[in-house]
Amino acid sequence: MEILNEIEHKYLGNICCVADEDGNPFEWSKVKSITIFNRNYESVKISFNFFCFNKYFEVNEVFEDIAENVDKSIVENYKLFIDDKKEIEEIFFEWFKRDVECILEDKESMSNKENIYALIKIVEVRIFTDGYAVIFETPWHDELLGIEKKVFEDGAEDISIQLESDIDVVEMDYE
């Protein structure tokens, strides 16, 4: 993807506005090395749902009253993702034990977490104003999956595994 603009965000560091295949602004993101599932992934795309910011990271006057809260929420949920890696692993392993292991023929080779984690490929992390999603592929499903965490206004949280197609995509102001 073509980079349309780069900025130095005060907390997120260098983030880029990238274009879609037609050259239109598509999303704000960065590529970062992360360690999760006992593996170091050298370059994972982390997409940020800066829906009210354009390719110059400016805000349309329609969104001026919420832009600061959007920025703050994105940063908070990015920090939450970084802090939640153990919980993400636990949720994945519980799901595997409950929904996947029972259908596997070779259960012996899947007896420990390291063997299971070695088969996971992280595709992308999406950071929203109300949580995050870790998109991944496994050999057990044809479609991508996601571990999605939602944080509600009252402080309650929900984390679940679902099809990637059921998880929101990040957005930005395309003007």
mmCIF file of C-alpha atoms in Angstrom:
data_model
loop_
_atom_site.group_PDB
_atom_site.id
_atom_site.type_symbol
_atom_site.label_atom_id
_atom_site.label_comp_id
_atom_site.label_asym_id
_atom_site.label_seq_id
_atom_site.Cartn_x
_atom_site.Cartn_y
_atom_site.Cartn_z
ATOM 1 C CA MET A 1 0.000 0.000 0.000
ATOM 2 C CA GLU A 2 1.119 3.502 -0.792
ATOM 3 C CA ILE A 3 1.891 5.801 2.146
ATOM 4 C CA LEU A 4 0.065 9.120 1.739
ATOM 5 C CA ASN A 5 1.266 10.791 4.927
ATOM 6 C CA GLU A 6 3.277 10.074 8.062
ATOM 7 C CA ILE A 7 2.988 11.783 11.415
ATOM 8 C CA GLU A 8 4.651 11.427 14.781
ATOM 9 C CA HIS A 9 1.811 10.741 17.196
ATOM 10 C CA LYS A 10 2.565 11.823 20.760
ATOM 11 C CA TYR A 11 2.017 8.300 22.135
ATOM 12 C CA LEU A 12 1.721 5.891 19.203
ATOM 13 C CA GLY A 13 4.931 7.057 17.542
ATOM 14 C CA ASN A 14 5.219 7.102 13.773
ATOM 15 C CA ILE A 15 1.877 6.282 12.136
ATOM 16 C CA CYS A 16 1.039 6.372 8.445
ATOM 17 C CA CYS A 17 -2.006 7.165 6.386
ATOM 18 C CA VAL A 18 -2.007 4.503 3.687
ATOM 19 C CA ALA A 19 -3.947 4.376 0.440
ATOM 20 C CA ASP A 20 -6.185 1.653 -0.890
ATOM 21 C CA GLU A 21 -5.521 0.069 -4.291
ATOM 22 C CA ASP A 22 -7.115 3.104 -6.013
ATOM 23 C CA GLY A 23 -4.874 5.612 -4.214
ATOM 24 C CA ASN A 24 -7.589 6.861 -1.850
ATOM 25 C CA PRO A 25 -6.906 7.355 1.880
ATOM 26 C CA PHE A 26 -7.704 4.076 3.590
ATOM 27 C CA GLU A 27 -6.475 3.914 7.190
ATOM 28 C CA TRP A 28 -4.008 5.088 9.808
ATOM 29 C CA SER A 29 -1.625 2.304 10.755
ATOM 30 C CA LYS A 30 1.883 1.264 11.625
ATOM 31 C CA VAL A 31 3.926 -1.893 11.364
ATOM 32 C CA LYS A 32 5.413 -3.068 14.614
ATOM 33 C CA SER A 33 7.187 -6.046 16.090
ATOM 34 C CA ILE A 34 5.058 -7.728 18.774
ATOM 35 C CA THR A 35 5.481 -10.767 20.955
ATOM 36 C CA ILE A 36 2.358 -12.813 21.508
ATOM 37 C CA PHE A 37 1.596 -16.530 21.715
ATOM 38 C CA ASN A 38 5.209 -17.094 22.811
ATOM 39 C CA ARG A 39 6.417 -15.887 19.404
ATOM 40 C CA ASN A 40 7.962 -12.713 18.116
ATOM 41 C CA TYR A 41 6.222 -11.405 15.014
ATOM 42 C CA GLU A 42 8.624 -9.032 13.266
ATOM 43 C CA SER A 43 6.077 -6.975 11.347
ATOM 44 C CA VAL A 44 2.422 -6.882 12.331
ATOM 45 C CA LYS A 45 0.154 -4.198 10.936
ATOM 46 C CA ILE A 46 -1.626 -2.289 13.678
ATOM 47 C CA SER A 47 -4.567 -0.283 12.346
ATOM 48 C CA PHE A 48 -6.114 2.582 14.298
ATOM 49 C CA ASN A 49 -9.771 3.593 13.989
ATOM 50 C CA PHE A 50 -9.125 7.331 13.697
ATOM 51 C CA PHE A 51 -12.453 7.712 11.901
ATOM 52 C CA CYS A 52 -12.654 11.471 12.354
ATOM 53 C CA PHE A 53 -9.140 12.301 11.117
ATOM 54 C CA ASN A 54 -8.232 12.878 7.465
ATOM 55 C CA LYS A 55 -4.971 12.037 5.676
ATOM 56 C CA TYR A 56 -3.290 15.079 7.251
ATOM 57 C CA PHE A 57 -4.475 13.966 10.697
ATOM 58 C CA GLU A 58 -6.753 16.974 10.762
ATOM 59 C CA VAL A 59 -10.339 16.930 11.967
ATOM 60 C CA ASN A 60 -13.383 18.035 10.003
ATOM 61 C CA GLU A 61 -15.358 20.628 11.995
ATOM 62 C CA VAL A 62 -18.233 18.139 12.295
ATOM 63 C CA PHE A 63 -16.008 15.976 14.514
ATOM 64 C CA GLU A 64 -14.137 18.693 16.437
ATOM 65 C CA ASP A 65 -16.035 18.079 19.672
ATOM 66 C CA ILE A 66 -15.162 14.349 19.768
ATOM 67 C CA ALA A 67 -11.683 14.256 18.221
ATOM 68 C CA GLU A 68 -9.795 14.563 21.509
ATOM 69 C CA ASN A 69 -11.832 11.734 23.055
ATOM 70 C CA VAL A 70 -11.318 9.551 19.971
ATOM 71 C CA ASP A 71 -7.559 10.086 20.148
ATOM 72 C CA LYS A 72 -7.507 9.389 23.897
ATOM 73 C CA SER A 73 -9.636 6.234 23.518
ATOM 74 C CA ILE A 74 -7.432 4.874 20.719
ATOM 75 C CA VAL A 75 -4.332 5.355 22.875
ATOM 76 C CA GLU A 76 -6.016 3.743 25.922
ATOM 77 C CA ASN A 77 -7.120 0.726 23.911
ATOM 78 C CA TYR A 78 -3.689 0.369 22.318
ATOM 79 C CA LYS A 79 -2.204 0.264 25.837
ATOM 80 C CA LEU A 80 -4.910 -2.246 26.824
ATOM 81 C CA PHE A 81 -3.941 -4.489 23.908
ATOM 82 C CA ILE A 82 -0.268 -4.342 24.939
ATOM 83 C CA ASP A 83 -1.184 -5.200 28.544
ATOM 84 C CA ASP A 84 -3.655 -7.964 27.600
ATOM 85 C CA LYS A 85 -1.331 -10.378 25.803
ATOM 86 C CA LYS A 86 -1.618 -13.047 28.529
ATOM 87 C CA GLU A 87 -5.424 -12.751 28.553
ATOM 88 C CA ILE A 88 -5.485 -13.036 24.747
ATOM 89 C CA GLU A 89 -3.435 -16.227 24.969
ATOM 90 C CA GLU A 90 -5.694 -17.661 27.693
ATOM 91 C CA ILE A 91 -8.877 -16.913 25.747
ATOM 92 C CA PHE A 92 -7.397 -18.506 22.646
ATOM 93 C CA PHE A 93 -6.291 -21.633 24.521
ATOM 94 C CA GLU A 94 -9.711 -22.022 26.225
ATOM 95 C CA TRP A 95 -11.400 -21.710 22.823
ATOM 96 C CA PHE A 96 -8.993 -24.243 21.322
ATOM 97 C CA LYS A 97 -9.628 -26.769 24.110
ATOM 98 C CA ARG A 98 -13.407 -26.292 23.920
ATOM 99 C CA ASP A 99 -14.065 -25.955 20.169
ATOM 100 C CA VAL A 100 -11.095 -27.259 18.197
ATOM 101 C CA GLU A 101 -9.291 -30.030 20.041
ATOM 102 C CA CYS A 102 -12.338 -32.316 19.971
ATOM 103 C CA ILE A 103 -12.313 -32.403 16.143
ATOM 104 C CA LEU A 104 -8.583 -32.976 15.661
ATOM 105 C CA GLU A 105 -7.327 -36.386 14.642
ATOM 106 C CA ASP A 106 -3.776 -35.909 15.944
ATOM 107 C CA LYS A 107 -4.484 -34.751 19.496
ATOM 108 C CA GLU A 108 -1.068 -35.925 20.704
ATOM 109 C CA SER A 109 0.863 -33.258 18.800
ATOM 110 C CA MET A 110 -1.514 -30.596 20.141
ATOM 111 C CA SER A 111 -0.973 -31.482 23.773
ATOM 112 C CA ASN A 112 0.933 -28.325 24.722
ATOM 113 C CA LYS A 113 0.477 -24.632 24.107
ATOM 114 C CA GLU A 114 3.758 -24.175 22.236
ATOM 115 C CA ASN A 115 2.733 -26.658 19.523
ATOM 116 C CA ILE A 116 -0.641 -24.984 19.180
ATOM 117 C CA TYR A 117 0.748 -21.432 19.211
ATOM 118 C CA ALA A 118 3.265 -22.372 16.496
ATOM 119 C CA LEU A 119 0.329 -22.859 14.092
ATOM 120 C CA ILE A 120 -1.158 -19.387 14.644
ATOM 121 C CA LYS A 121 -0.327 -16.550 12.276
ATOM 122 C CA ILE A 122 -1.183 -13.023 13.406
ATOM 123 C CA VAL A 123 -2.454 -11.036 10.431
ATOM 124 C CA GLU A 124 -3.371 -7.668 11.928
ATOM 125 C CA VAL A 125 -4.309 -5.837 15.116
ATOM 126 C CA ARG A 126 -7.171 -3.337 14.997
ATOM 127 C CA ILE A 127 -7.476 -0.669 17.662
ATOM 128 C CA PHE A 128 -10.918 0.897 18.147
ATOM 129 C CA THR A 129 -12.307 3.570 20.450
ATOM 130 C CA ASP A 130 -14.061 0.822 22.414
ATOM 131 C CA GLY A 131 -11.507 -2.003 22.350
ATOM 132 C CA TYR A 132 -9.300 -3.971 19.988
ATOM 133 C CA ALA A 133 -9.227 -7.065 17.791
ATOM 134 C CA VAL A 134 -6.357 -9.432 17.015
ATOM 135 C CA ILE A 135 -6.935 -10.979 13.579
ATOM 136 C CA PHE A 136 -5.286 -14.348 12.989
ATOM 137 C CA GLU A 137 -5.348 -17.471 10.856
ATOM 138 C CA THR A 138 -5.138 -21.087 11.937
ATOM 139 C CA PRO A 139 -5.079 -24.376 10.045
ATOM 140 C CA TRP A 140 -8.451 -25.313 11.587
ATOM 141 C CA HIS A 141 -10.555 -22.652 9.879
ATOM 142 C CA ASP A 142 -10.753 -21.509 6.286
ATOM 143 C CA GLU A 143 -11.716 -17.982 7.310
ATOM 144 C CA LEU A 144 -9.665 -15.602 9.410
ATOM 145 C CA LEU A 145 -10.644 -15.350 13.066
ATOM 146 C CA GLY A 146 -10.346 -12.568 15.594
ATOM 147 C CA ILE A 147 -10.049 -12.200 19.324
ATOM 148 C CA GLU A 148 -12.105 -9.096 19.979
ATOM 149 C CA LYS A 149 -12.246 -7.192 23.238
ATOM 150 C CA LYS A 150 -14.941 -4.593 23.781
ATOM 151 C CA VAL A 151 -14.840 -2.113 26.659
ATOM 152 C CA PHE A 152 -18.190 -0.584 27.538
ATOM 153 C CA GLU A 153 -18.874 2.876 28.966
ATOM 154 C CA ASP A 154 -19.671 1.416 32.394
ATOM 155 C CA GLY A 155 -16.235 -0.257 32.489
ATOM 156 C CA ALA A 156 -17.498 -3.758 31.751
ATOM 157 C CA GLU A 157 -15.461 -5.795 29.265
ATOM 158 C CA ASP A 158 -16.225 -8.639 26.892
ATOM 159 C CA ILE A 159 -13.634 -10.705 25.050
ATOM 160 C CA SER A 160 -14.494 -13.394 22.511
ATOM 161 C CA ILE A 161 -13.299 -15.220 19.426
ATOM 162 C CA GLN A 162 -15.318 -14.748 16.271
ATOM 163 C CA LEU A 163 -15.037 -14.728 12.511
ATOM 164 C CA GLU A 164 -12.996 -11.830 11.161
ATOM 165 C CA SER A 165 -15.882 -10.918 8.870
ATOM 166 C CA ASP A 166 -17.990 -10.169 11.981
ATOM 167 C CA ILE A 167 -15.424 -7.691 13.337
ATOM 168 C CA ASP A 168 -15.504 -4.030 12.310
ATOM 169 C CA VAL A 169 -12.830 -2.626 10.061
ATOM 170 C CA VAL A 170 -10.995 0.566 10.953
ATOM 171 C CA GLU A 171 -12.118 3.789 9.358
ATOM 172 C CA MET A 172 -10.878 7.289 8.718
ATOM 173 C CA ASP A 173 -12.183 10.528 7.260
ATOM 174 C CA TYR A 174 -11.545 10.017 3.549
ATOM 175 C CA GLU A 175 -11.695 13.700 2.607
#
